Amino acid sequence: MTSDVEISGVGMTAFQRDAERSILTLMETAVDRALNDAGVSVGDVTSVHVGNMAAEAFDRRSGLATGLAARYGMRPACVDRIENTSASGASAILRGYEALESGRSDVALIVGVEKMSGVDTDRATDVIGRIVHEREFAHGVTLPSFAGLAADAYLRRHDADRRALSEVAVKNHANGANNEFAQFQREIDAEEVEASPLVADPLRLFDCCPMSDGAAAVVLTSEGVGDIVVRAVSSAVGTHAVAERDDVLRVECAGTAGQIAFDRADAKRTDVDVACVHDAFTILEILELEELGFYEPGTAWNAAMTGETGLEGDLPVNPGGGLKARGHPLGATGVAQIVELTWQLRGEAEGRQVSHARVGLGINIAGFGNNAVCTILSS
Amino acid sequence: MTSDVEISGVGMTAFQRDAERSILTLMETAVDRALNDAGVSVGDVTSVHVGNMAAEAFDRRSGLATGLAARYGMRPACVDRIENTSASGASAILRGYEALESGRSDVALIVGVEKMSGVDTDRATDVIGRIVHEREFAHGVTLPSFAGLAADAYLRRHDADRRALSEVAVKNHANGANNEFAQFQREIDAEEVEASPLVADPLRLFDCCPMSDGAAAVVLTSEGVGDIVVRAVSSAVGTHAVAERDDVLRVECAGTAGQIAFDRADAKRTDVDVACVHDAFTILEILELEELGFYEPGTAWNAAMTGETGLEGDLPVNPGGGLKARGHPLGATGVAQIVELTWQLRGEAEGRQVSHARVGLGINIAGFGNNAVCTILSS
C-alpha cells in the first residue's frame, strides 16, 4: 500500500418500496449526492464500481455500470459491476479500494443498488432463496429458516429470553425513526414485534428486514483529499453449507474478515465507537457482535436490552436503523453502511448522532454467512 | 506497479451446447485444468474472481464465486464475481490483475463462465437484448440488427464485397476445426455462409456467433512464477447509445482500450504476432482490426480474403476459432481468449500453432461496443 484511501463524498436515496423509479434513476440520485458531497465533477471520476446482486433476474438488466457511466457521459478507464449476493455493496467498496491501491484509479465511484419492487415475487424469492448452498436449497431450507434455527439454538443454549431479539428490532426502529433515508421511520415496542406473524419460529415478521429499493454511493480518493480514512477493507469466505459448520451459532467469515480488518487497521475492539452490522434478522446482529469479538459468545443478547448498543451505549450499533429499519436493498446495503458511518464520524448524523465517534466498523454478509466484508473507518 | 503479473496456468472446458452440466460443474472443469497446468494447489489461491454475465437471469443463481470456493474448500481472502455484459471475462482478468498489483493477492484464480442452454429462450433473448442502450432497446433494435446496419454501411462506404464477411467466418471455422475445445469443429466455405438464413441484412446466420455453454480459467501469479507475462490489461467505456456515435463504423472503446494497452506495454502494433478479437459478428472482426490500428479504416475487409489474418498470414486473428467457431459463452469468452493466446505463446496450440508467436493481444467487447478490455501478453 502506497498511501491511505479516503472517503471524500457519500450519498444515498431514501430506502423504500419504490416500483416507479428505474434502477438507473436510483443510482443517479445517489451518485449526484455523493459527487456533490465530494465536490468532485463527473470528469474527475477514474473508475466506477457498481455493487448489485441480481439486476438481471429482477430487472432483466446487465451492464449497470456502463449504463450509469453513459448517463453521465463519464469516460473513466474502468467500469464494472461486482456481485457477492447480499454483500455486493461492500465487495464493490473493496474493489474500488484495490483500484486505488493498485494505482490504476485515483477517484473511484462506488454505487450499491438494488431494485426489488415490481419484480415477480416468486422469481425474486427463488433467486434470493438460491443464495444458500444448492444442496440445502434442494431440501427447502431458506434464509429465514436458517435464521429461525439459529435463533432457537441461541436462546436455548444461552438461556436467553426471546425478548432479547425483540429489543434489537426496537432499538433499530428507534434509530430508523430519526433517519430520513430509512424505510421504516417509526418506533415500535417489543410487544408489537412479538405480536407480528410468525416467520420461522422463534422469529417473527418484525425480526426480519424488508424488501427494499434504493441506492447508496461513496467516492474514494487518495490520501489528503477526503475527510474519512478507510483504515481497512477485508473480506473472507466461510463455510457455504450451514450443515457443515462445526457450530451453528458461528458466522466464521465475519470473525475472519473482522480479524483481518483489525490487524490491517492496527485497531482494537475497544477503539470502535460505532458499528453497522448486517441485521437481516435480529439474531444476526447478536451473533455478529460476538463473532467480531465485541462480546463473548452467549453474552451479546443482553446488549440491546440494557441499552449498551443503543445510541447512548458503550457501542452504538446500527444507528441508521440497520437492515431492519433502514431497509435492505441487497446490493446497496454494504455501501449504505459506509455512508452512515461517514455521517457518524463527521458528526452529521442529526437526530441520531453518536457522541465522540472517531472509529467506525461495518460488516456486510453474503448468503447465510458464507462470505463477509469488513470495513474500518476513522475520522 | 511493483512487479510483473504473470500467467502460470490456463484451462477451459469444451465450448458447446450442454444443458446437462451445471454452471458450477463447468467452472470446476476449467479450474481443475488451470490449477493443474499451473502446478498450484487449492490452498495456494488467495483470490477468486468469476466473470459471468447473467447467471441470475439464466440460472437463477448468484454468488457463483462463493459457490465455487465452497466446492474446493478454498479459503481465499477475496472472492467476487465481475459483470460487464459480454466483456465480463476480461473484466474479471483486470480485476484479478489489480488484486495482484494492489498487493492483496499473490495467486489470483480467474474463471469466466456462462451457461445459456436450458434457459427460457424468450427470457435469454430479452436479457441479451437489453445489453444495448435502453432507449434503443425500446425501439426494438438488437445486437444483430446493429451489426447488420454496420455491415451494410461498411460494405457501401468502402465498396467492399459481401464475400469479405464470409471469408472471416470461413477462416475462423478453419481454425476452430483444429481446436478440440471449439463448438464448431468443421470447415465451411463462403457459399455455405451466403446460403445460410438471413439474420439482419447483409448478415446471415453464419456471420453470427452461436449460443454456447462453457468456462475458461486463468491463474495469475507474481513475477517469476509464470511463463507468460501480462504486459497490460486496460479497459475503456465508449458511447453506449449507437445513435450518439459520430461514426457508426467506429468501436471507439476498443481503440481507446487498445491504445492504453499498447502504451502500458510499451509495444507497437507490429510487435503483435497473434490476436484474439471479439467476432460476435463477422463485421466486428473487421471493425476491431481497424479500430486497434492494425489496419487503416476501410482496408481490413480484404485481410481474411488475402489470408493476411489466417494462421500463415502477417497477423493471425482468432486462431482458436473466435467467437464464431469456438463459441461465445458470454462471460467465458474474454478468459478463453487469454487461454488461447497463452497456448499460442507457449507453442502449445497443436494443429493451429502460429509460428514465432511472442506477443499476443486480446480484445473483449461489451454491448455493441460500449465497453472494451484489451490485454497484451508476451512469452
Short mmCIF file of N, CA and C in Angstrom, two decimals, chain B residues 112-186:
data_model
loop_
_atom_site.label_atom_id
_atom_site.label_comp_id
_atom_site.label_asym_id
_atom_site.label_seq_id
_atom_site.Cartn_x
_atom_site.Cartn_y
_atom_site.Cartn_z
N GLY B 112 -14.02 -17.47 -16.16
CA GLY B 112 -15.13 -16.94 -16.95
C GLY B 112 -16.10 -18.05 -17.25
N VAL B 113 -17.37 -17.78 -17.13
CA VAL B 113 -18.35 -18.86 -17.34
C VAL B 113 -19.69 -18.32 -17.80
N GLU B 114 -20.38 -19.09 -18.62
CA GLU B 114 -21.78 -18.80 -18.92
C GLU B 114 -22.46 -20.11 -19.28
N LYS B 115 -23.67 -20.25 -18.79
CA LYS B 115 -24.50 -21.39 -19.17
C LYS B 115 -25.76 -20.82 -19.81
N MET B 116 -25.89 -21.02 -21.10
CA MET B 116 -27.00 -20.43 -21.85
C MET B 116 -28.02 -21.46 -22.29
N SER B 117 -27.67 -22.74 -22.21
CA SER B 117 -28.63 -23.79 -22.57
C SER B 117 -29.56 -24.06 -21.39
N GLY B 118 -30.74 -24.56 -21.72
CA GLY B 118 -31.67 -24.88 -20.65
C GLY B 118 -32.33 -23.63 -20.10
N VAL B 119 -32.13 -22.53 -20.80
CA VAL B 119 -32.72 -21.26 -20.37
C VAL B 119 -33.95 -20.99 -21.24
N ASP B 120 -34.96 -20.44 -20.65
CA ASP B 120 -36.13 -19.98 -21.40
C ASP B 120 -35.63 -19.02 -22.49
N THR B 121 -35.85 -19.40 -23.77
CA THR B 121 -35.25 -18.64 -24.87
C THR B 121 -35.73 -17.19 -24.91
N ASP B 122 -37.01 -16.98 -24.66
CA ASP B 122 -37.53 -15.61 -24.67
C ASP B 122 -36.83 -14.77 -23.61
N ARG B 123 -36.66 -15.37 -22.46
CA ARG B 123 -36.02 -14.63 -21.39
C ARG B 123 -34.56 -14.33 -21.72
N ALA B 124 -33.84 -15.34 -22.24
CA ALA B 124 -32.43 -15.14 -22.58
C ALA B 124 -32.29 -14.05 -23.63
N THR B 125 -33.14 -14.12 -24.65
CA THR B 125 -33.08 -13.12 -25.71
C THR B 125 -33.35 -11.73 -25.14
N ASP B 126 -34.29 -11.66 -24.22
CA ASP B 126 -34.63 -10.39 -23.61
C ASP B 126 -33.46 -9.83 -22.80
N VAL B 127 -32.83 -10.67 -22.01
CA VAL B 127 -31.71 -10.22 -21.19
C VAL B 127 -30.54 -9.79 -22.07
N ILE B 128 -30.26 -10.59 -23.10
CA ILE B 128 -29.16 -10.23 -24.01
C ILE B 128 -29.52 -8.96 -24.78
N GLY B 129 -30.78 -8.86 -25.21
CA GLY B 129 -31.23 -7.68 -25.96
C GLY B 129 -31.04 -6.39 -25.19
N ARG B 130 -31.21 -6.47 -23.88
CA ARG B 130 -31.12 -5.26 -23.05
C ARG B 130 -29.68 -4.83 -22.79
N ILE B 131 -28.72 -5.49 -23.43
CA ILE B 131 -27.34 -5.02 -23.36
C ILE B 131 -27.23 -3.66 -24.05
N VAL B 132 -28.06 -3.43 -25.04
CA VAL B 132 -27.99 -2.15 -25.76
C VAL B 132 -28.63 -1.05 -24.91
N HIS B 133 -28.45 0.18 -25.30
CA HIS B 133 -28.99 1.32 -24.55
C HIS B 133 -30.51 1.19 -24.44
N GLU B 134 -31.06 1.57 -23.28
CA GLU B 134 -32.48 1.35 -23.03
C GLU B 134 -33.39 2.09 -24.02
N ARG B 135 -32.95 3.22 -24.50
CA ARG B 135 -33.79 3.94 -25.46
C ARG B 135 -33.79 3.22 -26.81
N GLU B 136 -32.64 2.67 -27.17
CA GLU B 136 -32.57 1.94 -28.44
C GLU B 136 -33.31 0.60 -28.33
N PHE B 137 -33.17 -0.02 -27.15
CA PHE B 137 -33.91 -1.26 -26.90
C PHE B 137 -35.41 -1.03 -27.08
N ALA B 138 -35.87 0.11 -26.56
CA ALA B 138 -37.30 0.43 -26.64
C ALA B 138 -37.79 0.51 -28.08
N HIS B 139 -36.87 0.84 -28.99
CA HIS B 139 -37.24 0.92 -30.41
C HIS B 139 -37.15 -0.44 -31.10
N GLY B 140 -36.69 -1.43 -30.37
CA GLY B 140 -36.63 -2.77 -30.95
C GLY B 140 -35.30 -3.10 -31.61
N VAL B 141 -34.31 -2.23 -31.44
CA VAL B 141 -33.01 -2.51 -32.04
C VAL B 141 -32.29 -3.56 -31.18
N THR B 142 -31.64 -4.51 -31.84
CA THR B 142 -30.96 -5.59 -31.14
C THR B 142 -29.49 -5.63 -31.58
N LEU B 143 -28.71 -6.46 -30.92
CA LEU B 143 -27.30 -6.60 -31.32
C LEU B 143 -27.17 -7.04 -32.78
N PRO B 144 -27.90 -8.08 -33.23
CA PRO B 144 -27.76 -8.45 -34.64
C PRO B 144 -28.18 -7.32 -35.59
N SER B 145 -29.21 -6.56 -35.22
CA SER B 145 -29.64 -5.51 -36.15
C SER B 145 -28.59 -4.40 -36.21
N PHE B 146 -27.98 -4.06 -35.08
CA PHE B 146 -26.88 -3.08 -35.12
C PHE B 146 -25.74 -3.59 -36.01
N ALA B 147 -25.43 -4.87 -35.84
CA ALA B 147 -24.33 -5.45 -36.61
C ALA B 147 -24.67 -5.43 -38.10
N GLY B 148 -25.93 -5.72 -38.43
CA GLY B 148 -26.36 -5.69 -39.83
C GLY B 148 -26.24 -4.29 -40.42
N LEU B 149 -26.68 -3.30 -39.64
CA LEU B 149 -26.59 -1.91 -40.11
C LEU B 149 -25.14 -1.50 -40.33
N ALA B 150 -24.27 -1.90 -39.39
CA ALA B 150 -22.85 -1.54 -39.52
C ALA B 150 -22.24 -2.25 -40.73
N ALA B 151 -22.59 -3.51 -40.91
CA ALA B 151 -22.04 -4.26 -42.05
C ALA B 151 -22.47 -3.62 -43.36
N ASP B 152 -23.74 -3.26 -43.43
CA ASP B 152 -24.26 -2.63 -44.65
C ASP B 152 -23.54 -1.31 -44.93
N ALA B 153 -23.41 -0.49 -43.87
CA ALA B 153 -22.73 0.80 -44.03
C ALA B 153 -21.28 0.61 -44.45
N TYR B 154 -20.63 -0.40 -43.87
CA TYR B 154 -19.22 -0.65 -44.18
C TYR B 154 -19.04 -1.05 -45.65
N LEU B 155 -19.84 -2.00 -46.07
CA LEU B 155 -19.70 -2.50 -47.45
C LEU B 155 -19.95 -1.38 -48.46
N ARG B 156 -20.94 -0.55 -48.18
CA ARG B 156 -21.25 0.56 -49.09
C ARG B 156 -20.13 1.61 -49.09
N ARG B 157 -19.75 2.04 -47.88
CA ARG B 157 -18.77 3.14 -47.82
C ARG B 157 -17.45 2.75 -48.46
N HIS B 158 -17.04 1.51 -48.24
CA HIS B 158 -15.71 1.11 -48.72
C HIS B 158 -15.78 0.25 -49.98
N ASP B 159 -16.96 0.21 -50.56
CA ASP B 159 -17.13 -0.53 -51.80
C ASP B 159 -16.54 -1.94 -51.67
N ALA B 160 -16.85 -2.56 -50.55
CA ALA B 160 -16.30 -3.89 -50.27
C ALA B 160 -17.31 -4.96 -50.65
N ASP B 161 -16.81 -6.14 -50.83
CA ASP B 161 -17.63 -7.27 -51.26
C ASP B 161 -18.19 -8.00 -50.05
N ARG B 162 -19.42 -8.42 -50.11
CA ARG B 162 -20.05 -9.23 -49.06
C ARG B 162 -19.21 -10.49 -48.78
N ARG B 163 -18.52 -10.95 -49.80
CA ARG B 163 -17.64 -12.11 -49.66
C ARG B 163 -16.58 -11.90 -48.57
N ALA B 164 -16.20 -10.65 -48.33
CA ALA B 164 -15.21 -10.34 -47.30
C ALA B 164 -15.68 -10.80 -45.92
N LEU B 165 -16.98 -10.60 -45.67
CA LEU B 165 -17.55 -11.05 -44.40
C LEU B 165 -17.50 -12.58 -44.33
N SER B 166 -17.90 -13.20 -45.42
CA SER B 166 -17.93 -14.66 -45.45
C SER B 166 -16.56 -15.25 -45.15
N GLU B 167 -15.54 -14.61 -45.68
CA GLU B 167 -14.19 -15.16 -45.51
C GLU B 167 -13.71 -15.07 -44.06
N VAL B 168 -14.25 -14.12 -43.30
CA VAL B 168 -13.93 -14.08 -41.87
C VAL B 168 -14.49 -15.34 -41.20
N ALA B 169 -15.73 -15.67 -41.54
CA ALA B 169 -16.35 -16.87 -40.97
C ALA B 169 -15.62 -18.13 -41.43
N VAL B 170 -15.25 -18.17 -42.70
CA VAL B 170 -14.55 -19.33 -43.26
C VAL B 170 -13.21 -19.54 -42.53
N LYS B 171 -12.47 -18.45 -42.35
CA LYS B 171 -11.18 -18.53 -41.64
C LYS B 171 -11.37 -19.01 -40.20
N ASN B 172 -12.34 -18.44 -39.51
CA ASN B 172 -12.50 -18.80 -38.11
C ASN B 172 -12.99 -20.23 -37.95
N HIS B 173 -13.81 -20.68 -38.88
CA HIS B 173 -14.22 -22.09 -38.85
C HIS B 173 -13.03 -23.00 -39.15
N ALA B 174 -12.19 -22.60 -40.07
CA ALA B 174 -11.00 -23.42 -40.38
C ALA B 174 -10.12 -23.54 -39.13
N ASN B 175 -9.99 -22.46 -38.39
CA ASN B 175 -9.21 -22.51 -37.15
C ASN B 175 -9.91 -23.37 -36.10
N GLY B 176 -11.21 -23.18 -35.97
CA GLY B 176 -11.97 -23.95 -34.99
C GLY B 176 -11.90 -25.45 -35.27
N ALA B 177 -11.76 -25.81 -36.55
CA ALA B 177 -11.70 -27.23 -36.92
C ALA B 177 -10.49 -27.93 -36.30
N ASN B 178 -9.50 -27.13 -35.90
CA ASN B 178 -8.31 -27.70 -35.28
C ASN B 178 -8.25 -27.43 -33.77
N ASN B 179 -9.37 -27.05 -33.21
CA ASN B 179 -9.42 -26.75 -31.78
C ASN B 179 -10.40 -27.70 -31.10
N GLU B 180 -9.88 -28.61 -30.31
CA GLU B 180 -10.75 -29.62 -29.68
C GLU B 180 -11.75 -29.00 -28.71
N PHE B 181 -11.54 -27.74 -28.33
CA PHE B 181 -12.46 -27.08 -27.40
C PHE B 181 -13.53 -26.25 -28.11
N ALA B 182 -13.46 -26.20 -29.44
CA ALA B 182 -14.38 -25.35 -30.20
C ALA B 182 -15.76 -26.00 -30.35
N GLN B 183 -16.77 -25.15 -30.38
CA GLN B 183 -18.15 -25.63 -30.56
C GLN B 183 -18.35 -26.17 -31.98
N PHE B 184 -17.79 -25.48 -32.97
CA PHE B 184 -17.91 -25.92 -34.37
C PHE B 184 -16.53 -26.34 -34.86
N GLN B 185 -16.35 -27.62 -35.03
CA GLN B 185 -15.03 -28.13 -35.46
C GLN B 185 -15.10 -28.62 -36.90
N ARG B 186 -15.74 -27.83 -37.72
CA ARG B 186 -15.76 -28.24 -39.13
C ARG B 186 -15.56 -27.01 -40.01
#
